[in-house]
Structure formats: C-alpha cells, structure tokens
Amino acid sequence: EAGVTQFPSHSVIEKGQTVTLRCDPISGHDNLYWYRRVMGKEIKFLLHFVKESKQDESGMPNNRFLAERTGGTYSTLKVQPAELEDSGVYFCASSQDLEGRANTEAFFGQGTRLTVV
Amino acid sequence: GQSLEQPSEVTAVEGAIVQINCTYQTSGFYGLSWYQQHDGGAPTFLSYNALDGLEETGRFSSFLSRSDSYGYLLLQELQMKDSASYFCAVRDQASAGNMLTFGGGTRLMVKP
C-alpha cells in the first residue's frame, strides 16, 4: 500500500514567487492535514480537510496560503506571494475516519522543504 | 491555548535506556501520541495513550498521567538507528478535526 506522498521534495523560490505543493494521501483516507515545521521549531497545524471540505483552517498563517482538495483526493497548498518567513518543511498527513471517531494514527508524508530566498 | 514541553536534545549510548518526558497544557485532551522522525524523513507513529498507564511496544514504551498532564517515551536497548527526533503530540478533544498539536521535538543522539 502506498503511503502519503508529497511533491516536490524540495523547492527553492525567490521572494514574491508562487509555489504549489501537492499531497497524495493514502487511498481511502478521508482526513487530510497540512502541517509546517519552521526553523527546527515544533510542527504546527495548518488545516484539515474531510474529503473535499475544509474542516478546520485555523492554523493557516495568512491569506497568502490557499489549500484545495478538489474531488476529495489529492490536495494542493499554494503560497502566493511567498515571503522569507514561509521557509520550512511542509508536511501532509492522512488518517481514516472510523465511524466519526478519532483515529489515533496519522500517516505523514516525507514533507516538502521550501526555501524562500 | 495549547503547549507541550519536551527536552530539545538527549544523548545516550548504545544499549542504554532513555526517557523522553513531555508535559502539556491543553484546553481539551483526547490522548498523547509519540512520533519518530529521522532526518529528511516522514514523522512515523510510535504510540498513543488515551488512559493513564504504560503502553509497551517492543523496545519502546509510552506512559501517561492525565492528572499530572505528563507523559514519557521510554526507549530500551538503544540502537544507533534510534538516533532521530521524537515528538509528543496531543489530540485535542475539543477539535472536531482531531488535529495534533506537537511539542518542539527531542533530538536523540545514540553514541557507540
């Protein structure tokens, strides 16, 4: 079974440019999460999809960040325009939804390392 | 708000036992998870505690005390491959999305 995959693994862009990160969750997982780790600090929640709907986007830092999950399959996270402080590792995770109960295990992708110069 | 505290770095020798502590302050609490991350890799699930007590999985054990808002990860018979970062994370019961709030991570270095 394929795990959570993210693309690209690395991205270096200039300040002001646009970058789109992609996440393919594990097939059948309705829950999809985006997290970010900046400068070796804690991994911070960005947002949560249930299928194609945004369940919680309280962690999105500002309106330069836009996440979509059309069709409830893969998700994209666009940063436009990118700023220096957006540099970090962006992780995607997915989990099953067990009859409305929380699943204890979330499966993470390897992350996209974004560097804004 | 939510906050989790764990040591930033721990060093131990092969074959030893190490305990990584985690204290948390959360508005709601559903359970404490532990994740392992090797450099450049994906965080991988290690354990989950919803109730007080010790959960054992091979060389790794995790403990939770809800009354003390405290947990720890215990790694026994350390191997070089255990060198990694270890994150504790709280699942917030108040959140319908069951998202995780992570600690800053503990970097474990295992030496020969």
PDB file of N, CA and C in Angstrom, chain A residues 31 33 35 37 40-45 48 50 55-56 58 89 91 95 100-111 113, chain B residues 30 33 35 37 39-48 50 85 87 91 95-107:
ATOM      1  N   ASN A  31      -9.559  11.995   5.916  1.00  0.00           N
ATOM      2  CA  ASN A  31      -8.947  13.113   6.627  1.00  0.00           C
ATOM      3  C   ASN A  31      -7.572  13.424   6.040  1.00  0.00           C
ATOM      4  N   TYR A  33      -4.445  16.410   6.448  1.00  0.00           N
ATOM      5  CA  TYR A  33      -3.948  17.524   7.254  1.00  0.00           C
ATOM      6  C   TYR A  33      -2.692  18.102   6.607  1.00  0.00           C
ATOM      7  N   TYR A  35       0.640  20.373   7.830  1.00  0.00           N
ATOM      8  CA  TYR A  35       1.415  20.876   8.962  1.00  0.00           C
ATOM      9  C   TYR A  35       2.658  21.567   8.420  1.00  0.00           C
ATOM     10  N   ARG A  37       6.752  22.853   9.716  1.00  0.00           N
ATOM     11  CA  ARG A  37       7.811  22.986  10.718  1.00  0.00           C
ATOM     12  C   ARG A  37       8.761  24.059  10.225  1.00  0.00           C
ATOM     13  N   GLY A  40      13.297  24.434  12.643  1.00  0.00           N
ATOM     14  CA  GLY A  40      13.550  23.477  13.703  1.00  0.00           C
ATOM     15  C   GLY A  40      12.628  23.593  14.895  1.00  0.00           C
ATOM     16  N   LYS A  41      11.583  24.385  14.744  1.00  0.00           N
ATOM     17  CA  LYS A  41      10.627  24.522  15.846  1.00  0.00           C
ATOM     18  C   LYS A  41       9.591  23.410  15.766  1.00  0.00           C
ATOM     19  N   GLU A  42       8.538  23.545  16.565  1.00  0.00           N
ATOM     20  CA  GLU A  42       7.542  22.481  16.601  1.00  0.00           C
ATOM     21  C   GLU A  42       6.779  22.401  15.282  1.00  0.00           C
ATOM     22  N   ILE A  43       6.239  21.223  15.044  1.00  0.00           N
ATOM     23  CA  ILE A  43       5.398  21.003  13.879  1.00  0.00           C
ATOM     24  C   ILE A  43       4.036  21.624  14.185  1.00  0.00           C
ATOM     25  N   LYS A  44       3.625  22.561  13.336  1.00  0.00           N
ATOM     26  CA  LYS A  44       2.382  23.285  13.613  1.00  0.00           C
ATOM     27  C   LYS A  44       1.291  22.966  12.602  1.00  0.00           C
ATOM     28  N   PHE A  45       0.111  22.778  13.101  1.00  0.00           N
ATOM     29  CA  PHE A  45      -1.065  22.501  12.294  1.00  0.00           C
ATOM     30  C   PHE A  45      -1.409  23.699  11.421  1.00  0.00           C
ATOM     31  N   HIS A  48      -7.166  21.219   8.035  1.00  0.00           N
ATOM     32  CA  HIS A  48      -7.678  19.862   7.979  1.00  0.00           C
ATOM     33  C   HIS A  48      -8.823  19.789   6.979  1.00  0.00           C
ATOM     34  N   VAL A  50     -11.818  17.195   5.461  1.00  0.00           N
ATOM     35  CA  VAL A  50     -12.547  15.941   5.478  1.00  0.00           C
ATOM     36  C   VAL A  50     -13.151  15.810   4.091  1.00  0.00           C
ATOM     37  N   GLN A  55     -12.377  21.368   7.155  1.00  0.00           N
ATOM     38  CA  GLN A  55     -12.960  21.184   8.471  1.00  0.00           C
ATOM     39  C   GLN A  55     -12.449  22.231   9.455  1.00  0.00           C
ATOM     40  N   ASP A  56     -11.177  22.566   9.308  1.00  0.00           N
ATOM     41  CA  ASP A  56     -10.540  23.482  10.249  1.00  0.00           C
ATOM     42  C   ASP A  56      -9.356  24.105   9.549  1.00  0.00           C
ATOM     43  N   SER A  58      -7.838  26.905  11.000  1.00  0.00           N
ATOM     44  CA  SER A  58      -7.426  27.888  11.997  1.00  0.00           C
ATOM     45  C   SER A  58      -5.916  28.100  12.049  1.00  0.00           C
ATOM     46  N   VAL A  89       9.579  23.171   6.412  1.00  0.00           N
ATOM     47  CA  VAL A  89       9.175  21.882   5.863  1.00  0.00           C
ATOM     48  C   VAL A  89       7.665  21.746   6.032  1.00  0.00           C
ATOM     49  N   PHE A  91       4.487  19.413   5.869  1.00  0.00           N
ATOM     50  CA  PHE A  91       4.098  18.008   5.946  1.00  0.00           C
ATOM     51  C   PHE A  91       2.610  17.865   5.669  1.00  0.00           C
ATOM     52  N   SER A  95      -5.512  10.316   7.626  1.00  0.00           N
ATOM     53  CA  SER A  95      -5.981   9.291   8.553  1.00  0.00           C
ATOM     54  C   SER A  95      -7.366   8.842   8.143  1.00  0.00           C
ATOM     55  N   GLY A 100     -16.883   8.295  12.559  1.00  0.00           N
ATOM     56  CA  GLY A 100     -16.937   9.553  13.281  1.00  0.00           C
ATOM     57  C   GLY A 100     -16.020   9.628  14.488  1.00  0.00           C
ATOM     58  N   ARG A 101     -15.369   8.515  14.830  1.00  0.00           N
ATOM     59  CA  ARG A 101     -14.452   8.553  15.967  1.00  0.00           C
ATOM     60  C   ARG A 101     -13.061   8.895  15.484  1.00  0.00           C
ATOM     61  N   ALA A 102     -12.301   9.495  16.418  1.00  0.00           N
ATOM     62  CA  ALA A 102     -10.929   9.870  16.074  1.00  0.00           C
ATOM     63  C   ALA A 102     -10.096   8.625  15.846  1.00  0.00           C
ATOM     64  N   ASN A 103      -9.320   8.643  14.806  1.00  0.00           N
ATOM     65  CA  ASN A 103      -8.336   7.579  14.604  1.00  0.00           C
ATOM     66  C   ASN A 103      -7.051   8.015  15.257  1.00  0.00           C
ATOM     67  N   THR A 104      -6.444   7.133  15.988  1.00  0.00           N
ATOM     68  CA  THR A 104      -5.287   7.548  16.767  1.00  0.00           C
ATOM     69  C   THR A 104      -4.038   7.738  15.931  1.00  0.00           C
ATOM     70  N   GLU A 105      -4.026   7.210  14.730  1.00  0.00           N
ATOM     71  CA  GLU A 105      -2.792   7.233  13.963  1.00  0.00           C
ATOM     72  C   GLU A 105      -2.946   8.065  12.699  1.00  0.00           C
ATOM     73  N   ALA A 106      -2.071   9.022  12.556  1.00  0.00           N
ATOM     74  CA  ALA A 106      -1.999   9.792  11.322  1.00  0.00           C
ATOM     75  C   ALA A 106      -0.724   9.399  10.602  1.00  0.00           C
ATOM     76  N   PHE A 107      -0.816   9.234   9.304  1.00  0.00           N
ATOM     77  CA  PHE A 107       0.324   8.848   8.485  1.00  0.00           C
ATOM     78  C   PHE A 107       0.854  10.088   7.772  1.00  0.00           C
ATOM     79  N   PHE A 108       2.127  10.341   7.943  1.00  0.00           N
ATOM     80  CA  PHE A 108       2.735  11.536   7.386  1.00  0.00           C
ATOM     81  C   PHE A 108       3.496  11.241   6.108  1.00  0.00           C
ATOM     82  N   GLY A 109       3.547  12.238   5.235  1.00  0.00           N
ATOM     83  CA  GLY A 109       4.449  12.204   4.100  1.00  0.00           C
ATOM     84  C   GLY A 109       5.831  12.679   4.535  1.00  0.00           C
ATOM     85  N   GLN A 110       6.759  12.601   3.595  1.00  0.00           N
ATOM     86  CA  GLN A 110       8.141  12.970   3.932  1.00  0.00           C
ATOM     87  C   GLN A 110       8.355  14.476   3.942  1.00  0.00           C
ATOM     88  N   GLY A 111       7.355  15.212   3.494  1.00  0.00           N
ATOM     89  CA  GLY A 111       7.453  16.650   3.562  1.00  0.00           C
ATOM     90  C   GLY A 111       8.040  17.291   2.323  1.00  0.00           C
ATOM     91  N   ARG A 113      10.463  20.483   1.547  1.00  0.00           N
ATOM     92  CA  ARG A 113      11.315  21.509   2.142  1.00  0.00           C
ATOM     93  C   ARG A 113      11.284  22.736   1.238  1.00  0.00           C
TER      94      ARG A 113
ATOM     95  N   TYR B  30      -7.534  14.478  24.462  1.00  0.00           N
ATOM     96  CA  TYR B  30      -8.090  13.214  23.988  1.00  0.00           C
ATOM     97  C   TYR B  30      -7.075  12.098  24.081  1.00  0.00           C
ATOM     98  N   SER B  33       0.198  11.235  21.762  1.00  0.00           N
ATOM     99  CA  SER B  33       0.861  10.396  20.764  1.00  0.00           C
ATOM    100  C   SER B  33       2.345  10.704  20.743  1.00  0.00           C
ATOM    101  N   TYR B  35       5.715  10.438  17.986  1.00  0.00           N
ATOM    102  CA  TYR B  35       6.146  10.223  16.615  1.00  0.00           C
ATOM    103  C   TYR B  35       7.668  10.264  16.575  1.00  0.00           C
ATOM    104  N   GLN B  37      10.951  10.861  13.943  1.00  0.00           N
ATOM    105  CA  GLN B  37      11.306  11.391  12.631  1.00  0.00           C
ATOM    106  C   GLN B  37      12.811  11.340  12.443  1.00  0.00           C
ATOM    107  N   ASP B  39      16.074  12.318  10.094  1.00  0.00           N
ATOM    108  CA  ASP B  39      16.370  13.493   9.277  1.00  0.00           C
ATOM    109  C   ASP B  39      15.895  13.291   7.839  1.00  0.00           C
ATOM    110  N   GLY B  40      15.101  14.242   7.367  1.00  0.00           N
ATOM    111  CA  GLY B  40      14.637  14.184   5.990  1.00  0.00           C
ATOM    112  C   GLY B  40      13.506  13.213   5.747  1.00  0.00           C
ATOM    113  N   GLY B  41      13.061  12.531   6.807  1.00  0.00           N
ATOM    114  CA  GLY B  41      12.015  11.532   6.622  1.00  0.00           C
ATOM    115  C   GLY B  41      10.676  11.997   7.138  1.00  0.00           C
ATOM    116  N   ALA B  42       9.691  11.137   6.997  1.00  0.00           N
ATOM    117  CA  ALA B  42       8.346  11.437   7.476  1.00  0.00           C
ATOM    118  C   ALA B  42       8.235  11.112   8.961  1.00  0.00           C
ATOM    119  N   PRO B  43       7.529  11.928   9.730  1.00  0.00           N
ATOM    120  CA  PRO B  43       7.218  11.525  11.101  1.00  0.00           C
ATOM    121  C   PRO B  43       6.409  10.234  11.071  1.00  0.00           C
ATOM    122  N   THR B  44       6.815   9.265  11.858  1.00  0.00           N
ATOM    123  CA  THR B  44       6.099   7.989  11.888  1.00  0.00           C
ATOM    124  C   THR B  44       5.554   7.729  13.279  1.00  0.00           C
ATOM    125  N   PHE B  45       4.351   7.210  13.309  1.00  0.00           N
ATOM    126  CA  PHE B  45       3.632   6.970  14.554  1.00  0.00           C
ATOM    127  C   PHE B  45       4.326   5.893  15.375  1.00  0.00           C
ATOM    128  N   LEU B  46       4.484   6.164  16.675  1.00  0.00           N
ATOM    129  CA  LEU B  46       5.072   5.177  17.578  1.00  0.00           C
ATOM    130  C   LEU B  46       4.042   4.622  18.548  1.00  0.00           C
ATOM    131  N   SER B  47       3.297   5.528  19.196  1.00  0.00           N
ATOM    132  CA  SER B  47       2.402   5.051  20.250  1.00  0.00           C
ATOM    133  C   SER B  47       1.346   6.093  20.547  1.00  0.00           C
ATOM    134  N   TYR B  48       0.327   5.630  21.266  1.00  0.00           N
ATOM    135  CA  TYR B  48      -0.774   6.514  21.640  1.00  0.00           C
ATOM    136  C   TYR B  48      -1.279   6.092  23.012  1.00  0.00           C
ATOM    137  N   ALA B  50      -4.384   7.094  25.659  1.00  0.00           N
ATOM    138  CA  ALA B  50      -5.581   7.851  25.997  1.00  0.00           C
ATOM    139  C   ALA B  50      -5.867   7.754  27.498  1.00  0.00           C
ATOM    140  N   SER B  85      14.592  12.419  15.813  1.00  0.00           N
ATOM    141  CA  SER B  85      13.824  13.357  16.633  1.00  0.00           C
ATOM    142  C   SER B  85      12.523  12.696  17.054  1.00  0.00           C
ATOM    143  N   PHE B  87       8.747  13.387  18.779  1.00  0.00           N
ATOM    144  CA  PHE B  87       7.751  14.422  19.056  1.00  0.00           C
ATOM    145  C   PHE B  87       6.604  13.832  19.865  1.00  0.00           C
ATOM    146  N   ARG B  91      -3.821  15.146  21.022  1.00  0.00           N
ATOM    147  CA  ARG B  91      -5.047  15.216  20.225  1.00  0.00           C
ATOM    148  C   ARG B  91      -6.081  15.930  21.084  1.00  0.00           C
ATOM    149  N   SER B  95     -11.432  19.632  19.425  1.00  0.00           N
ATOM    150  CA  SER B  95     -11.375  19.861  17.989  1.00  0.00           C
ATOM    151  C   SER B  95     -12.096  18.750  17.252  1.00  0.00           C
ATOM    152  N   ALA B  96     -13.049  19.155  16.468  1.00  0.00           N
ATOM    153  CA  ALA B  96     -13.794  18.152  15.704  1.00  0.00           C
ATOM    154  C   ALA B  96     -12.901  17.473  14.690  1.00  0.00           C
ATOM    155  N   GLY B  97     -11.846  18.170  14.326  1.00  0.00           N
ATOM    156  CA  GLY B  97     -10.959  17.613  13.323  1.00  0.00           C
ATOM    157  C   GLY B  97      -9.915  16.694  13.872  1.00  0.00           C
ATOM    158  N   ASN B  98      -9.810  16.607  15.197  1.00  0.00           N
ATOM    159  CA  ASN B  98      -8.820  15.735  15.827  1.00  0.00           C
ATOM    160  C   ASN B  98      -7.426  16.008  15.321  1.00  0.00           C
ATOM    161  N   MET B  99      -7.091  17.249  15.083  1.00  0.00           N
ATOM    162  CA  MET B  99      -5.751  17.552  14.640  1.00  0.00           C
ATOM    163  C   MET B  99      -4.795  17.440  15.831  1.00  0.00           C
ATOM    164  N   LEU B 100      -3.520  17.315  15.524  1.00  0.00           N
ATOM    165  CA  LEU B 100      -2.485  17.127  16.521  1.00  0.00           C
ATOM    166  C   LEU B 100      -1.785  18.448  16.816  1.00  0.00           C
ATOM    167  N   THR B 101      -1.491  18.685  18.091  1.00  0.00           N
ATOM    168  CA  THR B 101      -0.626  19.777  18.500  1.00  0.00           C
ATOM    169  C   THR B 101       0.677  19.164  18.971  1.00  0.00           C
ATOM    170  N   PHE B 102       1.780  19.551  18.344  1.00  0.00           N
ATOM    171  CA  PHE B 102       3.069  18.928  18.585  1.00  0.00           C
ATOM    172  C   PHE B 102       3.933  19.711  19.556  1.00  0.00           C
ATOM    173  N   GLY B 103       4.785  18.984  20.280  1.00  0.00           N
ATOM    174  CA  GLY B 103       5.868  19.598  21.021  1.00  0.00           C
ATOM    175  C   GLY B 103       6.996  19.945  20.056  1.00  0.00           C
ATOM    176  N   GLY B 104       8.025  20.582  20.581  1.00  0.00           N
ATOM    177  CA  GLY B 104       9.118  21.035  19.734  1.00  0.00           C
ATOM    178  C   GLY B 104      10.057  19.940  19.269  1.00  0.00           C
ATOM    179  N   GLY B 105       9.882  18.743  19.828  1.00  0.00           N
ATOM    180  CA  GLY B 105      10.730  17.633  19.405  1.00  0.00           C
ATOM    181  C   GLY B 105      11.968  17.498  20.262  1.00  0.00           C
ATOM    182  N   THR B 106      12.370  16.261  20.478  1.00  0.00           N
ATOM    183  CA  THR B 106      13.603  15.947  21.213  1.00  0.00           C
ATOM    184  C   THR B 106      14.534  15.217  20.275  1.00  0.00           C
ATOM    185  N   ARG B 107      15.691  15.777  20.080  1.00  0.00           N
ATOM    186  CA  ARG B 107      16.667  15.132  19.205  1.00  0.00           C
ATOM    187  C   ARG B 107      17.484  14.151  20.035  1.00  0.00           C
TER     188      ARG B 107
END
